[in-house]
Every structure is written in structure tokens, then in C-alpha cells.
Amino acid sequence: MNIGIVCYPTYGGSGVVASELGISLANLGHKVHIISYSLPFRLNGYYENLFFHEVSANAYPLFEYVPYEPALSSKIVDVALHESLDILHVHYAIPHASAAFLAREILKSKGKYLPFVTTLHGTDITLVGKDPSYSPVVSFSINNSDAVTSVSADLKNETQAIFEIKNKIHVIPNFIDFSKIDYSIPTKKTFCESQEKLIIHISNFRPVKRAEDVVRIFHKLLQKSVNAKLIMVGDGPEKVNTENLCRELKICDKIRFIGKLDSVENILKTADLFILPSQTESFGLAALEAMACGVPVLCSNAGGLPEVVENGKSGYLCEVGDLDDFAQKAIEILDAKNLSEFKIQAQERAKAFDLRKILPLYVNLYQETIDKSLGLNG
Ligand code: GMT
């Protein structure tokens, strides 16, 4: 197949999923065309069968905001015609699904029907999409996609509760490619002494991630004499507040902020616990990446996280903001008599999301969608 993929290039789960999916489809021999305004950060190598098409939206003195959506639709039309796309897969509804809809209409007028699949990732529904300034466009473009997927059952339910959805929503969970984790490299604790426990948080530091909670939970652990260090990976709007909190609590010597990383496996492999106290999380891809590296996850009992983390086995689920419970559960996981079992169970759980199980779900959906659209040309 010739497959177009539209995504955000920035640090965020939807861009990661789109990039990893593109690489895996290209490895299967499909021709994959990634369309975005810059190269997604996980596509930092050369891949046979994978091509990148940059969208440039030109500024003009009349515009207060550069109109990205028409530029994206125009680019989709151009790639569809010149690369003979069979199908387009857009990640994150806003504005990708409506841009795909417009491109499909333009292409129809040129005698080509380009079916598109929309994957809902979370904040495109739960935070941004339901805002009245976007919601009519989001619900229209979901209902007019040729197929729709959601990364968890919870996100599917949320979408159906928020919008009047007539289209079927297929749940296809996020996945992990175990082949990119090199278990043969011995894990070495770079950031702490071997007897110290290493706790890690990875996020884009948006308010929904509640990064300050991570520091407060860690502070409670130190007060209970847990010998540990905390590594905070990523960057974003809440990072300064989070750093200030470390200063206020006088625990800076125990915490390292290491900024954005293109690849997280090597650091994850050295960790003993991953904390994700988000307000909500449609799936929690970072939690899955941690589990695949054998790191138990302590996260909120919110959104799609209970579909990923099994309470009491691969980690624990705590109510959002219940920091005492988070701290108590962290102590339980880190306890020497429990830790190795939690690590084994975490890695075992991640296998349910093995790329080799999930990729065929997308390939079959593409084929079904293409088959259904035959005859709709022009
Ligand atoms: O806010 C983010 O974490 C980024 C956002 C995105 O769309 O890029 O992440 C969402 O999609 C990820 C991939 O499907 C999910 O793993 C995240 O749980 C989801 N984030 C939220 O729902 C807050």
C-alpha cells in the first residue's frame, strides 16, 4: 500500500505512535509518506520506504495566525496525487481530520477518492476537542472519516459521551516495539549509587501531567527515609514551577531534570519505578515504554491507564491527587521483597501491547477501508 500519515512532529504521544507506526509499516514493505510541518523527532534516521513531506504555511501581513490547515490540505492533495496514496491516516483530530476531509473533497473533484482513518489520541477529545471553539469541526470530521480508531476503550466512551458520534470507533491500543530495546546492554545506574532506588517521570510537563505531584510524592518518600533519586525527563510549561518546588522543599540534590530525550529506553532500563500522576491520560504511552523496560508504574486511576497498568501487579493505580496513597504504594513497590516481582510483571504486561500484535490491526483496517471506498472515485 501507499500510505500517507499526518501527525504532529513535537514531543508527545501521538507523534511517537504515528512515527513508530510509519517505521513499522515501511519495514513491512509499504511505502509510507509522513506529512507534517517538521520532521517528527522519532524519525531521526534513514528508513527505506519512508518519505517525509514538509508542510510550509506562509505568513502574510494580513494574517494574525498563519493558516496551517489549508496548507496541510494542499500538501495532502499534492502527495496523494504524486505518490498515488491508497489511504491516509491522520493522528490527532485537530486540525488533521478536517484537513483530510477537505483534501478528500478536493481530490474527489479530480477523480480520486482518498479514504482517511482518524486516530483519536486523547487531548484532541478530552481537553481541546470539546472546547466550543473546536467541537463542531471535531465531531463533523470524526463522523466523516472513512474509519476512526481510539487508543483506549475509555477514550472511545469519552468521545461518544462528548459528541454525537455516528461512525464506529475501533479501539486499537498503542504498542511497543520490543526489538528496539537492547536487553543485552547491562543496565548501569548513571544517576545514583547502586544501593539507591531510581525513580523516573517522563512527560511534556503540561498541567494535565501534574508533574509537581511527582516531586511531592518523592518528597514524602525521602521523609520516610527511602534512599532514592528522581529523574525528570522532558520539558514544557510546568517545568519551571516543578523546579521551583524542588528548591522550596530543599531536595534539589536528589533530583535531576535532564530535558527532552529522543530515545528513552536506555534511561528507563536503569529505573526502579515510573510515576505518572496525570489528571487524565487516554492511554499513557510513557507508562507502556517503562513497563516494556521492566519498570513498574505508579499512576492515576484515570482515563485509559487502568487498561494498561494492572493494579497490584505491574504497578499501582491511585486516585488523582491522593499523594499519601501514591507515596505508600511507591514504598510497597520499592520494598526489596516486592520489587523484582513487580519488574517481571510490568514487562509481562507490556507484551500484551507488542507491536507484532497491534500492527496487523491497523493493516487490516486500512485494507477494509480501501476496499469499502472502491467505486467512490470521483
Ligand atoms: O499530552 C500528551 O501527552 C500528548 C498527547 C498527544 O496526543 O500527543 O498524548 C495523548 O496521546 C498519547 C498517544 O496515544 C497517549 O498515550 C496519551 O495518554 C495522551 N495524553 C493524554 O490523554 C493526556
Coordinates of C-alpha atoms and ligand atoms in Angstrom, one line a residue:
M1 CA 0.0 0.0 0.0
N2 CA 1.0 3.6 -0.4
I3 CA 0.1 5.2 3.0
G4 CA 0.1 8.8 4.0
I5 CA 0.5 9.6 7.7
V6 CA -0.3 13.1 9.1
C7 CA 1.0 13.8 12.7
Y8 CA 2.5 16.4 15.0
P9 CA 6.3 16.3 15.0
T10 CA 6.7 17.6 18.6
Y11 CA 7.4 15.6 21.8
G12 CA 4.0 14.0 22.5
G13 CA 2.4 10.6 22.4
S14 CA 0.5 11.0 19.1
G15 CA 3.7 11.9 17.2
V16 CA 5.5 9.0 18.7
V17 CA 2.8 6.5 17.8
A18 CA 2.5 7.9 14.2
S19 CA 6.3 7.7 13.7
E20 CA 6.7 4.2 15.1
L21 CA 3.7 3.0 13.1
G22 CA 5.2 4.6 9.9
I23 CA 8.6 2.9 10.5
S24 CA 6.9 -0.5 11.1
L25 CA 4.7 -0.2 8.0
A26 CA 7.7 0.7 5.9
N27 CA 9.6 -2.3 7.3
L28 CA 6.7 -4.4 6.1
G29 CA 7.4 -3.1 2.6
H30 CA 4.6 -0.5 2.4
K31 CA 5.5 3.0 1.0
V32 CA 4.9 5.4 3.9
H33 CA 4.6 9.2 3.4
I34 CA 4.8 11.2 6.6
I35 CA 3.2 14.7 6.3
S36 CA 3.9 17.3 9.0
Y37 CA 5.4 20.8 9.5
S38 CA 8.7 19.4 10.5
L39 CA 10.4 16.0 10.8
P40 CA 8.9 14.1 13.8
F41 CA 11.6 13.6 16.5
R42 CA 11.4 9.8 16.4
L43 CA 12.2 9.8 12.7
N44 CA 15.9 10.7 13.1
G45 CA 17.4 8.1 10.8
Y46 CA 17.2 6.8 7.3
Y47 CA 14.4 4.3 6.6
E48 CA 13.8 2.6 3.3
N49 CA 10.3 3.0 2.0
L50 CA 9.7 6.0 4.3
F51 CA 9.4 9.6 3.0
F52 CA 8.9 12.9 4.6
H53 CA 6.8 15.8 3.1
E54 CA 7.1 19.1 4.9
V55 CA 4.1 21.4 5.1
S56 CA 5.0 25.1 4.9
A57 CA 2.3 27.6 5.7
N58 CA 3.4 31.0 4.5
A59 CA 3.0 34.1 6.7
Y60 CA 1.3 37.2 5.2
P61 CA 0.9 40.6 7.0
L62 CA -2.9 40.2 6.8
F63 CA -2.8 37.0 9.0
E64 CA -2.6 37.3 12.7
Y65 CA -2.4 33.5 12.7
V66 CA -0.7 31.6 9.9
P67 CA -3.4 29.3 8.4
Y68 CA -1.9 25.8 8.7
E69 CA -5.0 23.8 7.9
P70 CA -5.3 24.9 4.2
A71 CA -1.6 24.4 3.7
L72 CA -1.9 20.9 5.1
S73 CA -4.9 20.0 2.9
S74 CA -3.0 21.3 -0.1
K75 CA 0.1 19.2 0.8
I76 CA -2.1 16.1 1.3
V77 CA -3.7 16.7 -2.2
D78 CA -0.2 17.0 -3.7
V79 CA 1.2 13.9 -2.1
A80 CA -1.9 11.9 -2.8
L81 CA -1.7 12.7 -6.5
H82 CA 2.0 12.4 -7.0
E83 CA 2.7 9.4 -4.7
S84 CA -0.6 7.6 -5.6
L85 CA -1.7 7.3 -2.0
D86 CA -4.2 4.5 -1.3
I87 CA -5.1 5.7 2.2
L88 CA -4.3 8.5 4.6
H89 CA -4.0 8.0 8.4
V90 CA -4.3 11.2 10.5
H91 CA -3.2 11.2 14.1
Y92 CA -4.9 13.7 16.5
A93 CA -8.2 15.1 15.2
I94 CA -7.4 18.8 15.3
P95 CA -6.9 20.0 12.6
H96 CA -5.7 16.9 10.9
A97 CA -9.1 15.2 10.4
S98 CA -10.8 18.3 9.0
A99 CA -7.8 19.0 6.7
A100 CA -8.0 15.4 5.5
F101 CA -11.8 15.9 4.9
L102 CA -11.1 19.0 2.8
A103 CA -8.3 17.2 0.9
R104 CA -10.6 14.3 0.2
E105 CA -13.2 16.6 -1.3
I106 CA -10.7 18.4 -3.5
L107 CA -9.3 15.0 -4.7
K108 CA -12.9 13.8 -5.5
S109 CA -13.2 16.8 -7.8
K110 CA -10.0 15.5 -9.5
G111 CA -11.4 12.0 -9.9
K112 CA -9.6 10.4 -6.9
Y113 CA -11.2 9.2 -3.7
L114 CA -8.6 9.2 -0.8
P115 CA -10.1 7.4 2.2
F116 CA -8.8 8.6 5.6
V117 CA -8.5 7.0 9.0
T118 CA -8.6 9.3 12.0
T119 CA -6.9 8.1 15.3
L120 CA -8.1 9.9 18.4
H121 CA -5.3 10.3 20.9
G122 CA -6.7 11.9 24.0
T123 CA -6.4 15.6 24.4
D124 CA -7.9 16.1 20.9
I125 CA -11.1 15.0 22.6
T126 CA -10.8 15.4 26.4
L127 CA -9.2 18.8 26.6
V128 CA -9.0 20.7 23.3
G129 CA -11.6 19.0 21.1
K130 CA -14.6 19.5 23.4
D131 CA -13.9 23.3 23.6
P132 CA -16.8 25.0 21.8
S133 CA -14.4 26.8 19.5
Y134 CA -13.4 23.4 18.0
S135 CA -16.1 20.9 18.8
P136 CA -18.4 21.2 15.7
V137 CA -15.4 20.7 13.5
V138 CA -14.1 17.8 15.6
S139 CA -17.4 15.9 15.6
F140 CA -18.1 16.6 11.9
S141 CA -14.7 15.3 10.9
I142 CA -14.9 12.2 13.1
N143 CA -18.3 11.4 11.6
N144 CA -17.0 12.0 8.1
S145 CA -13.8 9.9 8.4
D146 CA -13.8 6.7 6.5
A147 CA -12.7 4.9 9.7
V148 CA -12.0 6.0 13.2
T149 CA -9.8 4.5 15.9
S150 CA -9.2 5.3 19.5
V151 CA -6.2 4.3 21.6
S152 CA -8.3 3.0 24.5
A153 CA -11.9 1.9 25.3
D154 CA -12.1 4.8 27.8
L155 CA -11.3 7.4 25.1
K156 CA -13.9 5.8 22.8
N157 CA -16.5 6.1 25.6
E158 CA -15.5 9.7 26.3
T159 CA -15.8 10.6 22.6
Q160 CA -19.2 9.0 22.4
A161 CA -20.3 10.9 25.6
I162 CA -19.0 14.3 24.4
F163 CA -20.0 14.2 20.8
E164 CA -22.9 12.8 18.8
I165 CA -20.9 10.1 17.0
K166 CA -22.5 8.1 14.2
N167 CA -19.3 6.4 13.0
K168 CA -18.0 3.2 14.5
I169 CA -14.9 3.7 16.7
H170 CA -12.4 0.8 16.6
V171 CA -10.2 0.5 19.7
I172 CA -6.6 -0.1 18.7
P173 CA -4.3 0.3 21.7
N174 CA -0.9 1.9 21.5
F175 CA 2.0 -0.5 21.1
I176 CA 5.7 -1.1 21.9
D177 CA 8.4 -2.4 19.6
F178 CA 10.4 -4.7 21.8
S179 CA 13.1 -5.1 19.1
K180 CA 14.3 -1.6 19.8
I181 CA 15.0 -2.3 23.5
D182 CA 18.5 -3.8 23.8
Y183 CA 18.3 -6.0 26.8
S184 CA 21.9 -7.3 26.2
I185 CA 23.4 -4.0 27.4
P186 CA 23.9 -4.3 31.1
T187 CA 21.9 -1.6 32.9
K188 CA 24.1 0.7 34.9
K189 CA 22.8 3.4 37.2
T190 CA 24.3 6.6 35.8
F191 CA 22.4 8.9 38.2
C192 CA 22.7 7.2 41.5
E193 CA 24.6 4.8 43.7
S194 CA 23.8 1.2 43.3
Q195 CA 22.0 0.9 46.6
E196 CA 19.8 3.9 45.8
K197 CA 16.4 3.4 44.1
L198 CA 16.0 5.3 40.9
I199 CA 12.5 6.9 40.2
I200 CA 11.7 8.4 36.9
H201 CA 9.0 10.6 35.4
I202 CA 8.7 11.4 31.6
S203 CA 6.3 13.9 30.2
N204 CA 5.8 17.1 28.3
F205 CA 5.2 18.9 31.6
R206 CA 1.7 20.2 30.6
P207 CA -0.7 20.9 33.5
V208 CA -2.6 17.6 32.8
K209 CA 0.6 15.7 33.8
R210 CA 0.6 17.1 37.3
A211 CA 4.5 17.0 37.4
E212 CA 4.5 18.8 40.7
D213 CA 2.8 15.8 42.3
V214 CA 5.8 13.7 41.3
V215 CA 8.1 15.9 43.3
R216 CA 5.7 16.0 46.3
I217 CA 5.4 12.2 46.3
F218 CA 9.2 11.9 46.1
H219 CA 9.5 14.3 49.0
K220 CA 7.2 12.1 51.1
L221 CA 9.4 9.1 50.2
L222 CA 12.5 11.0 51.4
Q223 CA 10.7 11.9 54.6
K224 CA 10.1 8.2 55.2
S225 CA 13.9 7.6 54.7
V226 CA 13.6 5.9 51.3
N227 CA 17.1 6.0 49.7
A228 CA 16.3 7.2 46.2
K229 CA 16.9 9.7 43.4
L230 CA 14.4 11.2 41.0
I231 CA 15.0 11.8 37.3
M232 CA 12.6 14.1 35.5
V233 CA 12.7 13.8 31.7
G234 CA 11.1 16.2 29.2
D235 CA 10.2 19.8 29.1
G236 CA 7.1 22.0 29.0
P237 CA 5.1 24.8 30.6
E238 CA 5.1 23.4 34.2
K239 CA 8.8 22.6 34.3
V240 CA 9.8 25.9 36.0
N241 CA 7.2 25.5 38.7
T242 CA 8.3 22.0 39.3
E243 CA 11.9 23.0 39.6
N244 CA 10.9 25.8 42.0
L245 CA 9.1 23.3 44.1
C246 CA 12.3 21.2 44.4
R247 CA 14.1 24.3 45.7
E248 CA 11.3 25.1 48.2
L249 CA 11.4 21.6 49.5
K250 CA 15.2 21.7 49.6
I251 CA 15.6 18.4 47.7
C252 CA 17.4 19.6 44.6
D253 CA 20.4 17.4 45.3
K254 CA 18.2 14.3 45.0
I255 CA 16.5 15.3 41.7
R256 CA 17.9 15.7 38.2
F257 CA 16.0 17.4 35.3
I258 CA 17.5 16.2 32.1
G259 CA 15.3 17.7 29.5
K260 CA 14.0 16.1 26.3
L261 CA 15.3 12.8 25.1
D262 CA 14.8 11.3 21.6
S263 CA 15.0 7.8 22.9
V264 CA 14.0 6.9 26.5
E265 CA 14.8 3.1 26.6
N266 CA 18.4 3.4 27.9
I267 CA 17.4 5.6 30.9
L268 CA 14.3 3.6 31.6
K269 CA 16.2 0.4 31.8
T270 CA 18.1 1.8 34.8
A271 CA 15.0 2.8 36.8
D272 CA 13.1 1.0 39.6
L273 CA 9.8 3.0 39.4
F274 CA 8.0 5.2 36.9
I275 CA 5.5 7.7 38.3
L276 CA 2.7 9.2 36.1
P277 CA 0.2 11.1 38.4
S278 CA -1.7 12.7 35.4
Q279 CA -5.2 14.3 35.8
T280 CA -6.2 12.1 32.9
E281 CA -4.4 10.0 30.3
S282 CA -6.1 8.4 27.3
F283 CA -3.5 5.6 27.3
G284 CA -0.2 6.6 28.8
L285 CA 2.4 5.6 26.2
A286 CA 5.3 6.5 28.5
A287 CA 3.9 4.1 31.1
L288 CA 3.9 1.3 28.5
E289 CA 7.5 2.2 27.4
A290 CA 8.5 2.0 31.1
M291 CA 6.9 -1.4 31.6
A292 CA 8.5 -2.8 28.5
C293 CA 11.8 -1.9 30.1
G294 CA 10.8 -3.8 33.2
V295 CA 9.9 -0.7 35.3
P296 CA 6.7 -0.9 37.5
V297 CA 4.3 2.0 37.0
L298 CA 2.6 4.1 39.7
C299 CA -0.1 6.1 38.1
S300 CA -3.5 7.7 38.4
N301 CA -6.7 5.7 38.3
A302 CA -7.9 7.8 35.4
G303 CA -8.7 7.6 31.7
G304 CA -7.3 4.6 29.9
L305 CA -4.5 3.9 32.4
P306 CA -6.4 1.0 34.1
E307 CA -6.4 -0.6 30.6
V308 CA -2.6 -0.5 30.6
V309 CA -1.5 -1.0 34.2
E310 CA -2.8 -3.8 36.3
N311 CA -3.3 -2.6 39.9
G312 CA -1.1 -4.5 42.3
K313 CA 0.7 -6.5 39.6
S314 CA 2.5 -4.3 37.0
G315 CA 2.3 -1.3 39.4
Y316 CA -0.5 0.5 41.3
L317 CA -3.3 2.9 40.4
C318 CA -4.1 5.7 42.9
E319 CA -6.8 8.3 42.9
V320 CA -5.7 11.6 41.2
G321 CA -4.0 13.8 43.8
D322 CA -4.0 11.3 46.6
L323 CA -0.4 11.8 47.3
D324 CA -0.2 9.9 50.6
D325 CA -1.5 6.8 48.7
F326 CA 0.9 7.3 45.9
A327 CA 3.8 7.5 48.4
Q328 CA 2.6 4.5 50.3
K329 CA 2.3 2.4 47.1
A330 CA 5.7 3.6 46.0
I331 CA 7.2 2.3 49.2
E332 CA 5.4 -1.0 48.7
I333 CA 6.8 -1.4 45.1
L334 CA 10.3 -0.4 46.1
D335 CA 10.4 -2.8 49.0
A336 CA 13.1 -5.3 48.4
K337 CA 10.8 -8.3 48.8
N338 CA 8.4 -7.0 46.1
L339 CA 10.5 -5.1 43.6
S340 CA 11.8 -7.9 41.4
E341 CA 8.3 -9.4 41.1
F342 CA 6.8 -6.0 40.1
K343 CA 9.5 -5.6 37.5
I344 CA 8.8 -9.0 36.0
Q345 CA 5.0 -8.4 36.0
A346 CA 5.5 -5.0 34.4
Q347 CA 7.4 -6.4 31.5
E348 CA 5.0 -9.3 31.1
R349 CA 2.1 -6.9 30.9
A350 CA 3.8 -4.8 28.2
K351 CA 3.8 -7.9 26.0
A352 CA 0.0 -7.5 25.5
F353 CA 0.9 -4.4 23.5
D354 CA 3.6 -5.9 21.4
L355 CA 3.9 -4.2 18.0
R356 CA 3.6 -7.6 16.3
K357 CA 0.1 -8.0 17.8
I358 CA -1.1 -4.4 17.1
L359 CA 0.3 -3.7 13.7
P360 CA -1.9 -6.2 11.9
L361 CA -5.0 -4.5 13.3
Y362 CA -4.0 -1.3 11.5
V363 CA -3.1 -3.1 8.3
N364 CA -6.4 -4.9 8.2
L365 CA -8.3 -1.7 9.0
Y366 CA -6.5 0.1 6.1
Q367 CA -7.3 -2.8 3.7
E368 CA -11.0 -2.9 4.8
T369 CA -11.3 0.9 4.4
I370 CA -9.7 0.9 1.0
D371 CA -12.0 -2.0 -0.1
K372 CA -15.1 -0.1 1.1
S373 CA -14.1 3.0 -0.7
L374 CA -13.6 1.3 -4.1
G375 CA -16.1 2.7 -6.5
L376 CA -16.2 6.0 -4.7
N377 CA -13.6 7.5 -7.0
G378 CA -14.6 10.9 -8.4
Ligands
GMT1 O1 -0.4 15.4 26.2 C1 0.2 14.4 25.7 O2 0.8 13.5 26.4 C2 0.4 14.3 24.3 C3 -0.8 13.6 23.7 C4 -0.7 13.6 22.2 O3 -1.7 13.4 21.6 O4 0.4 13.8 21.6 O5 -0.8 12.3 24.3 C5 -2.0 11.6 24.2 O6 -1.7 10.6 23.2 C6 -0.9 9.5 23.6 C7 -0.6 8.6 22.5 O7 -1.8 8.0 22.1 C8 -1.4 8.8 24.9 O8 -0.5 7.8 25.3 C9 -1.6 9.9 26.0 O9 -2.2 9.2 27.1 C10 -2.5 11.0 25.5 N1 -2.4 12.1 26.5 C11 -3.5 12.4 27.2 O10 -4.6 11.8 27.1 C12 -3.3 13.5 28.3

